[in-house]
Short mmCIF file of C-alpha atoms in Angstrom, two decimals:
data_model
loop_
_atom_site.label_atom_id
_atom_site.label_comp_id
_atom_site.label_asym_id
_atom_site.label_seq_id
_atom_site.Cartn_x
_atom_site.Cartn_y
_atom_site.Cartn_z
CA UNK N 17 13.08 52.55 9.72
CA UNK N 18 14.67 54.34 12.63
CA UNK N 19 13.41 53.50 16.09
CA UNK N 20 11.41 56.13 17.90
CA UNK N 21 12.68 56.09 21.48
CA UNK N 22 9.55 57.58 23.10
CA UNK N 23 7.50 54.89 21.33
CA UNK N 24 9.83 52.13 22.55
CA UNK N 25 9.53 53.45 26.10
CA UNK N 26 5.75 53.50 25.84
CA UNK N 27 5.75 49.88 24.63
CA UNK N 28 7.98 48.91 27.55
CA UNK N 29 5.69 50.64 30.07
CA UNK N 30 2.51 49.13 28.59
CA UNK N 31 3.99 45.64 28.58
CA UNK N 32 4.21 45.85 32.38
CA UNK N 33 0.42 45.77 32.59
CA UNK N 34 -0.98 42.38 33.63
CA UNK N 35 -1.68 40.07 30.70
CA UNK N 36 0.01 42.37 28.20
CA UNK N 37 2.88 40.88 26.22
CA UNK N 38 5.28 42.64 23.88
CA UNK N 39 3.10 42.33 20.77
CA UNK N 40 -0.05 43.52 22.54
CA UNK N 41 1.87 46.44 24.02
CA UNK N 42 3.11 47.40 20.55
CA UNK N 43 -0.42 47.30 19.18
CA UNK N 44 -1.67 49.40 22.11
CA UNK N 45 1.14 51.94 21.75
CA UNK N 46 0.47 52.36 18.04
CA UNK N 47 -3.24 52.79 18.70
CA UNK N 48 -2.63 55.34 21.44
CA UNK N 49 -0.14 57.34 19.40
CA UNK N 50 -2.40 57.37 16.36
CA UNK N 51 -5.64 58.05 18.23
CA UNK N 52 -7.27 61.19 16.87
CA UNK N 53 -9.26 61.87 20.04
CA UNK N 54 -6.35 62.43 22.38
CA UNK N 55 -6.40 59.02 24.08
CA UNK N 56 -2.75 59.55 25.02
CA UNK N 57 -3.51 62.59 27.20
CA UNK N 58 -6.79 61.13 28.51
CA UNK N 59 -4.96 58.02 29.71
CA UNK N 60 -2.01 59.98 31.12
CA UNK N 61 -4.38 62.29 33.01
CA UNK N 62 -6.45 59.39 34.36
CA UNK N 63 -3.25 57.81 35.66
CA UNK N 64 -1.98 61.01 37.26
CA UNK N 65 -5.38 61.71 38.83
CA UNK N 66 -5.56 58.18 40.20
CA UNK N 67 -2.03 58.60 41.52
CA UNK N 68 -3.05 61.78 43.34
CA UNK N 69 -6.62 60.89 44.26
CA UNK N 70 -6.26 57.32 45.47
CA UNK N 71 -4.21 56.26 48.45
CA UNK N 72 -3.84 53.27 50.70
CA UNK N 73 -5.73 53.52 53.97
CA UNK N 74 -3.08 54.13 56.60
CA UNK N 75 -4.85 51.70 58.90
CA UNK N 76 -5.99 48.70 56.83
CA UNK N 77 -4.21 49.27 53.52
CA UNK N 78 -7.43 49.33 51.52
CA UNK N 79 -7.68 51.70 48.58
CA UNK N 80 -9.40 54.92 49.50
CA UNK N 81 -9.69 58.52 48.37
CA UNK N 82 -6.64 60.48 49.48
CA UNK N 83 -9.00 62.86 51.26
CA UNK N 84 -10.72 60.06 53.21
CA UNK N 85 -8.04 58.38 55.25
CA UNK N 86 -8.62 56.11 57.20
CA UNK N 87 -11.06 54.53 54.76
CA UNK N 88 -14.81 54.08 55.12
CA UNK N 89 -14.49 50.44 56.17
CA UNK N 90 -12.19 51.35 59.05
CA UNK N 91 -14.32 54.14 60.47
CA UNK N 92 -17.79 52.69 59.88
CA UNK N 93 -19.13 52.16 63.44
CA UNK N 94 -21.45 49.35 62.41
CA UNK N 95 -18.72 46.93 61.42
CA UNK N 96 -17.57 44.27 63.85
CA UNK N 97 -14.33 45.58 65.37
CA UNK N 98 -13.53 42.26 67.05
CA UNK N 99 -12.66 40.33 63.91
CA UNK N 100 -9.92 41.38 61.52
CA UNK N 101 -9.59 39.77 58.12
CA UNK N 102 -5.98 39.63 56.85
CA UNK N 103 -5.67 39.64 53.06
CA UNK N 104 -2.90 39.98 50.52
CA UNK N 105 -4.07 43.04 48.53
CA UNK N 106 -6.79 45.73 48.46
CA UNK N 107 -8.35 43.82 45.53
CA UNK N 108 -8.99 40.96 47.90
CA UNK N 109 -10.85 43.32 50.23
CA UNK N 110 -13.09 44.30 47.33
CA UNK N 111 -13.73 40.65 46.47
CA UNK N 112 -14.64 39.73 50.03
CA UNK N 113 -16.88 42.79 50.39
CA UNK N 114 -18.68 41.74 47.21
CA UNK N 115 -19.27 38.28 48.66
CA UNK N 116 -21.19 39.83 51.54
CA UNK N 117 -19.85 37.10 53.82
CA UNK N 118 -17.78 39.24 56.17
CA UNK N 119 -18.72 42.17 58.37
CA UNK N 120 -15.57 42.87 60.32
CA UNK N 121 -12.56 45.02 59.50
CA UNK N 122 -9.63 44.34 57.17
CA UNK N 123 -5.86 44.40 57.06
CA UNK N 124 -4.00 44.12 53.74
CA UNK N 125 -0.43 42.79 53.93
CA UNK N 126 0.39 44.19 50.46
CA UNK N 127 2.01 40.96 49.42
CA UNK N 128 2.92 37.50 50.62
CA UNK N 129 6.17 35.84 51.58
CA UNK N 130 8.00 35.04 48.38
CA UNK N 131 11.72 34.34 48.30
CA UNK N 132 11.42 34.06 44.51
CA UNK N 133 10.26 37.68 44.20
CA UNK N 134 12.38 38.89 47.10
CA UNK N 135 9.44 39.61 49.39
CA UNK N 136 10.36 38.98 53.01
CA UNK N 137 8.46 39.45 56.25
CA UNK N 138 9.73 43.04 56.56
CA UNK N 139 8.00 43.97 53.29
CA UNK N 140 4.59 42.95 54.60
CA UNK N 141 2.51 45.14 56.89
CA UNK N 142 2.95 42.82 59.86
CA UNK N 143 4.27 45.42 62.31
CA UNK N 144 1.20 47.51 61.60
CA UNK N 145 -0.95 44.42 62.23
CA UNK N 146 0.66 43.81 65.63
CA UNK N 147 0.20 47.49 66.46
CA UNK N 148 -3.48 47.25 65.60
CA UNK N 149 -3.90 44.17 67.79
CA UNK N 150 -2.37 46.18 70.65
CA UNK N 151 -4.51 49.27 70.00
CA UNK N 152 -7.87 47.89 68.93
CA UNK N 153 -10.24 45.43 70.56
CA UNK N 154 -9.45 42.59 68.19
CA UNK N 155 -10.36 39.07 69.30
CA UNK N 156 -9.96 37.09 66.11
CA UNK N 157 -7.62 37.27 63.14
CA UNK N 158 -9.11 35.60 60.07
CA UNK N 159 -6.42 34.83 57.52
CA UNK N 160 -7.94 35.03 54.04
CA UNK N 161 -5.05 33.99 51.81
CA UNK N 162 -5.16 31.59 48.87
CA UNK N 163 -3.92 28.01 48.66
CA UNK N 164 -0.62 28.43 46.84
CA UNK N 165 2.69 27.65 48.53
CA UNK N 166 3.50 31.32 49.21
CA UNK N 167 0.11 31.93 50.83
CA UNK N 168 0.52 28.84 52.99
CA UNK N 169 3.98 30.02 54.07
CA UNK N 170 2.61 33.47 54.89
CA UNK N 171 -0.28 31.98 56.88
CA UNK N 172 2.12 29.78 58.89
CA UNK N 173 4.39 32.75 59.52
CA UNK N 174 1.47 34.84 60.77
CA UNK N 175 0.24 32.00 62.99
CA UNK N 176 3.70 31.88 64.58
CA UNK N 177 4.00 35.63 65.04
CA UNK N 178 0.52 35.87 66.53
CA UNK N 179 1.02 32.93 68.93
CA UNK N 180 2.16 35.26 71.72
CA UNK N 181 -0.80 37.61 71.33
CA UNK N 182 -4.16 37.10 72.89
CA UNK N 183 -6.07 36.58 69.68
CA UNK N 184 -7.71 33.61 68.09
CA UNK N 185 -6.25 32.90 64.65
CA UNK N 186 -8.41 31.30 61.98
CA UNK N 187 -8.06 30.71 58.25
CA UNK N 188 -10.77 30.60 55.61
CA UNK N 189 -11.97 27.10 54.72
CA UNK N 190 -10.72 25.23 51.67
CA UNK N 191 -12.96 22.71 50.01
CA UNK N 192 -15.35 22.23 47.13
CA UNK N 193 -16.32 25.48 45.39
CA UNK N 194 -20.00 26.35 45.19
CA UNK N 195 -21.92 24.31 42.59
CA UNK N 196 -19.21 21.74 42.00
CA UNK N 197 -19.44 17.97 42.09
CA UNK N 198 -17.14 15.37 43.65
CA UNK N 199 -16.76 13.85 40.19
CA UNK N 200 -15.04 16.91 38.73
CA UNK N 201 -12.96 17.93 41.74
CA UNK N 202 -9.21 17.50 41.73
CA UNK N 203 -7.45 15.40 44.36
CA UNK N 204 -5.94 18.22 46.41
CA UNK N 205 -9.26 20.05 46.63
CA UNK N 206 -10.94 16.85 47.77
CA UNK N 207 -8.17 16.06 50.27
CA UNK N 208 -8.44 19.54 51.80
CA UNK N 209 -12.25 19.33 51.84
CA UNK N 210 -12.03 16.04 53.73
CA UNK N 211 -9.40 17.15 56.22
CA UNK N 212 -11.40 20.34 56.83
CA UNK N 213 -14.69 18.51 57.31
CA UNK N 214 -17.14 20.11 59.70
CA UNK N 215 -19.53 18.49 62.08
CA UNK N 216 -23.15 18.79 61.04
CA UNK N 217 -25.20 20.17 63.89
CA UNK Y 14 -18.10 49.84 49.18
CA UNK Y 15 -18.12 53.36 47.86
CA UNK Y 16 -16.90 53.93 44.34
CA UNK Y 17 -13.56 55.64 43.89
CA UNK Y 18 -14.08 58.12 41.07
CA UNK Y 19 -10.40 58.38 39.99
CA UNK Y 20 -10.34 54.56 39.76
CA UNK Y 21 -13.52 54.50 37.67
CA UNK Y 22 -12.03 57.11 35.33
CA UNK Y 23 -8.85 55.06 34.98
CA UNK Y 24 -10.87 51.95 34.12
CA UNK Y 25 -12.80 53.95 31.50
CA UNK Y 26 -9.59 55.28 29.95
CA UNK Y 27 -7.89 51.86 29.90
CA UNK Y 28 -10.93 50.21 28.31
CA UNK Y 29 -10.40 52.45 25.28
CA UNK Y 30 -7.20 50.57 24.47
CA UNK Y 31 -7.58 48.06 21.61
CA UNK Y 32 -8.65 44.60 22.76
CA UNK Y 33 -9.29 45.73 26.32
CA UNK Y 34 -12.79 45.16 27.65
CA UNK Y 35 -14.29 46.37 30.90
CA UNK Y 36 -13.08 43.41 33.01
CA UNK Y 37 -9.53 43.56 31.67
CA UNK Y 38 -9.44 47.32 32.24
CA UNK Y 39 -10.56 46.79 35.85
CA UNK Y 40 -7.83 44.21 36.39
CA UNK Y 41 -5.24 46.54 34.84
CA UNK Y 42 -6.39 49.53 36.89
CA UNK Y 43 -6.19 47.53 40.12
CA UNK Y 44 -2.72 46.28 39.22
CA UNK Y 45 -1.51 49.78 38.34
CA UNK Y 46 -2.92 51.36 41.48
CA UNK Y 47 -1.48 48.63 43.70
CA UNK Y 48 1.89 48.44 41.99
CA UNK Y 49 4.66 49.05 44.49
CA UNK Y 50 7.17 50.13 41.88
CA UNK Y 51 5.38 53.24 40.66
CA UNK Y 52 3.98 51.75 37.45
CA UNK Y 53 1.29 54.46 37.50
CA UNK Y 54 3.82 57.29 37.14
CA UNK Y 55 6.06 55.32 34.77
CA UNK Y 56 3.14 54.74 32.43
CA UNK Y 57 1.86 58.32 32.72
CA UNK Y 58 5.32 59.69 31.97
CA UNK Y 59 5.82 57.35 29.01
CA UNK Y 60 2.51 58.58 27.60
CA UNK Y 61 3.33 62.23 28.11
CA UNK Y 62 6.80 61.81 26.62
CA UNK Y 63 5.38 60.01 23.60
CA UNK Y 64 2.81 62.79 23.27
CA UNK Y 65 5.56 65.39 23.22
CA UNK Y 66 8.29 63.46 21.43
CA UNK Y 67 6.36 61.82 18.60
CA UNK Y 68 4.55 63.73 15.89
CA UNK Y 69 3.07 63.03 12.50
CA UNK Y 70 5.29 63.95 9.60
CA UNK Y 71 3.77 67.10 8.10
CA UNK Y 72 4.36 65.74 4.63
CA UNK Y 73 3.46 62.02 4.64
CA UNK Y 74 1.72 61.60 8.01
CA UNK Y 75 4.18 58.94 9.18
CA UNK Y 76 5.15 58.87 12.84
CA UNK Y 77 8.40 60.69 13.48
CA UNK Y 78 10.31 62.41 16.24
CA UNK Y 79 8.91 65.88 16.84
CA UNK Y 80 12.39 67.23 16.18
CA UNK Y 81 12.73 65.46 12.81
CA UNK Y 82 9.92 66.75 10.67
CA UNK Y 83 9.56 65.92 7.74
CA UNK Y 84 10.43 62.31 8.56
CA UNK Y 85 13.38 60.25 7.42
CA UNK Y 86 11.41 58.49 4.70
CA UNK Y 87 10.39 61.81 3.15
CA UNK Y 88 13.84 63.34 3.03
CA UNK Y 89 15.92 60.26 2.19
CA UNK Y 90 17.32 61.07 -1.28
CA UNK Y 91 17.67 57.42 -2.26
CA UNK Y 92 13.96 56.68 -2.24
CA UNK Y 93 11.99 56.72 -5.47
CA UNK Y 94 10.17 60.07 -5.54
CA UNK Y 95 8.04 59.08 -8.51
CA UNK Y 96 5.81 56.59 -6.75
CA UNK Y 97 3.69 57.48 -3.75
CA UNK Y 98 2.05 54.77 -1.67
CA UNK Y 99 -1.25 55.87 -0.08
CA UNK Y 100 -2.10 54.06 3.16
CA UNK Y 101 -4.64 54.38 5.94
CA UNK Y 102 -2.37 54.82 8.98
CA UNK Y 103 1.30 55.22 10.00
CA UNK Y 104 1.18 51.59 11.20
CA UNK Y 105 0.59 50.55 7.61
CA UNK Y 106 3.73 52.41 6.57
CA UNK Y 107 5.68 50.41 9.14
CA UNK Y 108 4.19 47.14 7.87
CA UNK Y 109 5.02 47.92 4.26
CA UNK Y 110 8.55 49.02 5.18
CA UNK Y 111 9.03 45.72 7.00
CA UNK Y 112 7.94 43.83 3.89
CA UNK Y 113 10.82 45.39 1.96
CA UNK Y 114 8.63 45.43 -1.15
CA UNK Y 115 8.36 49.17 -1.65
CA UNK Y 116 11.00 51.83 -2.15
CA UNK Y 117 9.02 54.97 -2.91
CA UNK Y 118 7.47 57.53 -0.60
CA UNK Y 119 4.30 57.35 1.49
CA UNK Y 120 1.16 59.28 2.25
CA UNK Y 121 -1.07 58.32 5.17
CA UNK Y 122 -4.73 59.35 4.92
CA UNK Y 123 -5.22 58.94 8.69
CA UNK Y 124 -8.43 57.01 8.18
CA UNK Y 125 -10.80 55.76 5.52
CA UNK Y 126 -14.25 56.81 4.39
CA UNK Y 127 -16.71 55.53 6.96
CA UNK Y 128 -20.23 56.95 7.27
CA UNK Y 129 -20.69 54.63 10.28
CA UNK Y 130 -17.89 56.32 12.20
CA UNK Y 131 -18.59 59.75 10.76
CA UNK Y 132 -15.40 59.91 8.72
CA UNK Y 133 -15.93 61.86 5.50
CA UNK Y 134 -13.60 62.88 2.70
CA UNK Y 135 -12.74 66.13 4.51
CA UNK Y 136 -11.32 64.16 7.46
CA UNK Y 137 -8.76 62.40 5.26
CA UNK Y 138 -5.53 64.02 4.15
CA UNK Y 139 -6.64 64.21 0.51
CA UNK Y 140 -6.02 67.95 0.03
CA UNK Y 141 -2.47 67.41 1.21
CA UNK Y 142 -2.16 64.52 -1.27
CA UNK Y 143 -3.31 66.72 -4.18
CA UNK Y 144 -0.89 69.42 -3.05
CA UNK Y 145 1.96 66.91 -3.06
CA UNK Y 146 1.04 65.74 -6.56
CA UNK Y 147 1.24 69.38 -7.67
CA UNK Y 148 4.54 70.07 -5.87
CA UNK Y 149 6.49 66.82 -6.24
CA UNK Y 150 7.46 64.77 -9.29
CA UNK Y 151 4.95 62.02 -8.65
CA UNK Y 152 4.08 59.73 -11.55
CA UNK Y 153 2.22 56.92 -9.83
CA UNK Y 154 -0.12 56.70 -6.86
CA UNK Y 155 -0.22 53.19 -5.39
CA UNK Y 156 -3.27 52.75 -3.20
CA UNK Y 157 -2.42 50.28 -0.43
CA UNK Y 158 -5.74 49.90 1.38
CA UNK Y 159 -7.36 46.67 2.59
CA UNK Y 160 -10.29 44.77 1.12
CA UNK Y 161 -13.14 45.82 3.42
CA UNK Y 162 -16.06 47.89 2.14
CA UNK Y 163 -14.72 51.14 3.59
CA UNK Y 164 -11.31 50.65 2.00
CA UNK Y 165 -12.93 49.89 -1.35
CA UNK Y 166 -15.05 53.03 -1.07
CA UNK Y 167 -11.97 55.10 -0.20
CA UNK Y 168 -10.02 53.64 -3.12
CA UNK Y 169 -12.86 54.43 -5.55
CA UNK Y 170 -13.13 57.94 -4.18
CA UNK Y 171 -9.38 58.50 -4.62
CA UNK Y 172 -9.48 57.09 -8.17
CA UNK Y 173 -12.20 59.62 -8.99
CA UNK Y 174 -10.44 62.58 -7.39
CA UNK Y 175 -7.17 61.71 -9.09
CA UNK Y 176 -8.74 61.24 -12.55
CA UNK Y 177 -8.05 64.86 -13.48
CA UNK Y 178 -4.40 64.73 -12.44
CA UNK Y 179 -1.61 63.46 -14.58
CA UNK Y 180 -0.76 60.45 -12.45
CA UNK Y 181 -1.16 56.75 -12.93
CA UNK Y 182 -3.32 55.24 -10.16
CA UNK Y 183 -2.73 51.63 -9.11
CA UNK Y 184 -3.91 49.47 -6.24
CA UNK Y 185 -2.09 46.60 -4.51
CA UNK Y 186 -3.06 43.15 -5.77
CA UNK Y 187 -5.55 40.94 -3.97
CA UNK Y 188 -5.23 37.20 -4.24
CA UNK Y 189 -3.94 34.14 -2.45
CA UNK Y 190 -1.71 34.95 0.52
CA UNK Y 191 1.82 33.52 0.53
CA UNK Y 192 1.97 29.82 1.36
CA UNK Y 193 -1.75 29.15 0.98
CA UNK Y 194 -3.51 26.51 -1.09
CA UNK Y 195 -6.56 26.74 -3.36
CA UNK Y 196 -8.20 24.12 -1.16
CA UNK Y 197 -8.26 26.33 1.92
CA UNK Y 198 -9.01 29.66 0.25
CA UNK Y 199 -12.40 31.30 0.68
CA UNK Y 200 -14.57 32.14 -2.34
CA UNK Y 201 -14.04 35.91 -2.35
CA UNK Y 202 -10.27 35.56 -2.15
CA UNK Y 203 -10.36 33.09 -5.04
CA UNK Y 204 -12.70 35.29 -7.07
CA UNK Y 205 -10.42 38.31 -6.61
CA UNK Y 206 -7.34 36.22 -7.39
CA UNK Y 207 -8.94 35.07 -10.65
CA UNK Y 208 -10.18 38.50 -11.73
CA UNK Y 209 -6.76 39.93 -10.92
CA UNK Y 210 -4.85 37.23 -12.83
CA UNK Y 211 -1.60 38.28 -14.42
CA UNK Y 212 -0.10 37.18 -17.66
CA UNK Y 213 2.95 34.97 -17.23
CA UNK Y 214 5.82 36.31 -19.21
#
């Protein structure tokens, strides 16, 4: 059977979605092409509308409506303007907002240092961060990056860059996750929990 | 955090893909929106191009390039025009072609009888099938539908409709799959394999 080039291209595009391999993409493409209710156009339109309607906040990088830029979190007067939480992606902002544990403002780097993926310091929104420190009344930078090697490298890099600025730099704590027991914790988690121990007051 | 309507719509559209639940669709939408390499437009374009470039063959229902209609399988002179294989979807045609076990022509019904999903006889391409029997030199209709209740109902319905036409009606065999043992076969498979036994010659 001859190959249908538009179908092959669709499979290739779908397989770039997270968690979608070649076989899954093929199954999806076949389902989309054969859908009797116009799923192909519905999906294409949803993508184009998201592309037009959603933008990154020019200030913090968070996702926002194109028509509301800077985003709600940046302009809300009730949020603490003195503490700025630096994250990797807008998704992280959403996660932290859901936790309810932070009431300051945000700054998404849109990545982390990764020689493997060719992401260098120039690709991150660090210049914009320094600009914000100069312009806004920021007293503390809270680095909310994960515990992988790339996040650690990015945190160290930020610490270095920020050393000359008059801001306190902190990083979220690493330790036992909520509800876990010593018995089931792995060694590195335990080691970090011990080194990050806090005085009980 | 306020909801972003274009993002919600994208999640809804993605969750209509096969095997994609709400959480997966959310993860996909976030990845697409945050992708730095324009995945959103790539995917939208691939969908629109597939929508324009791929059509159903007007004769057999198989997927084909919009510019090549009827499809290659319908016009290839070497294929046996006397036997017509009736399947549910174009995907089934692909599967059967891959098996290499059939050399006739195809006819996709684009569904099966399903009161649950509101699919009645009028929604299937049965009129077109009867027309083809009248126009072409078809001697045998091979029904290649699965073993679920809806497929059985569709097969019975076809058998009835075709009773007045001068064609032989057959159905693919059900029995033990290749490489399987009696020991690990379920009862209904075994029962069908026994009732469908074939004389050894």
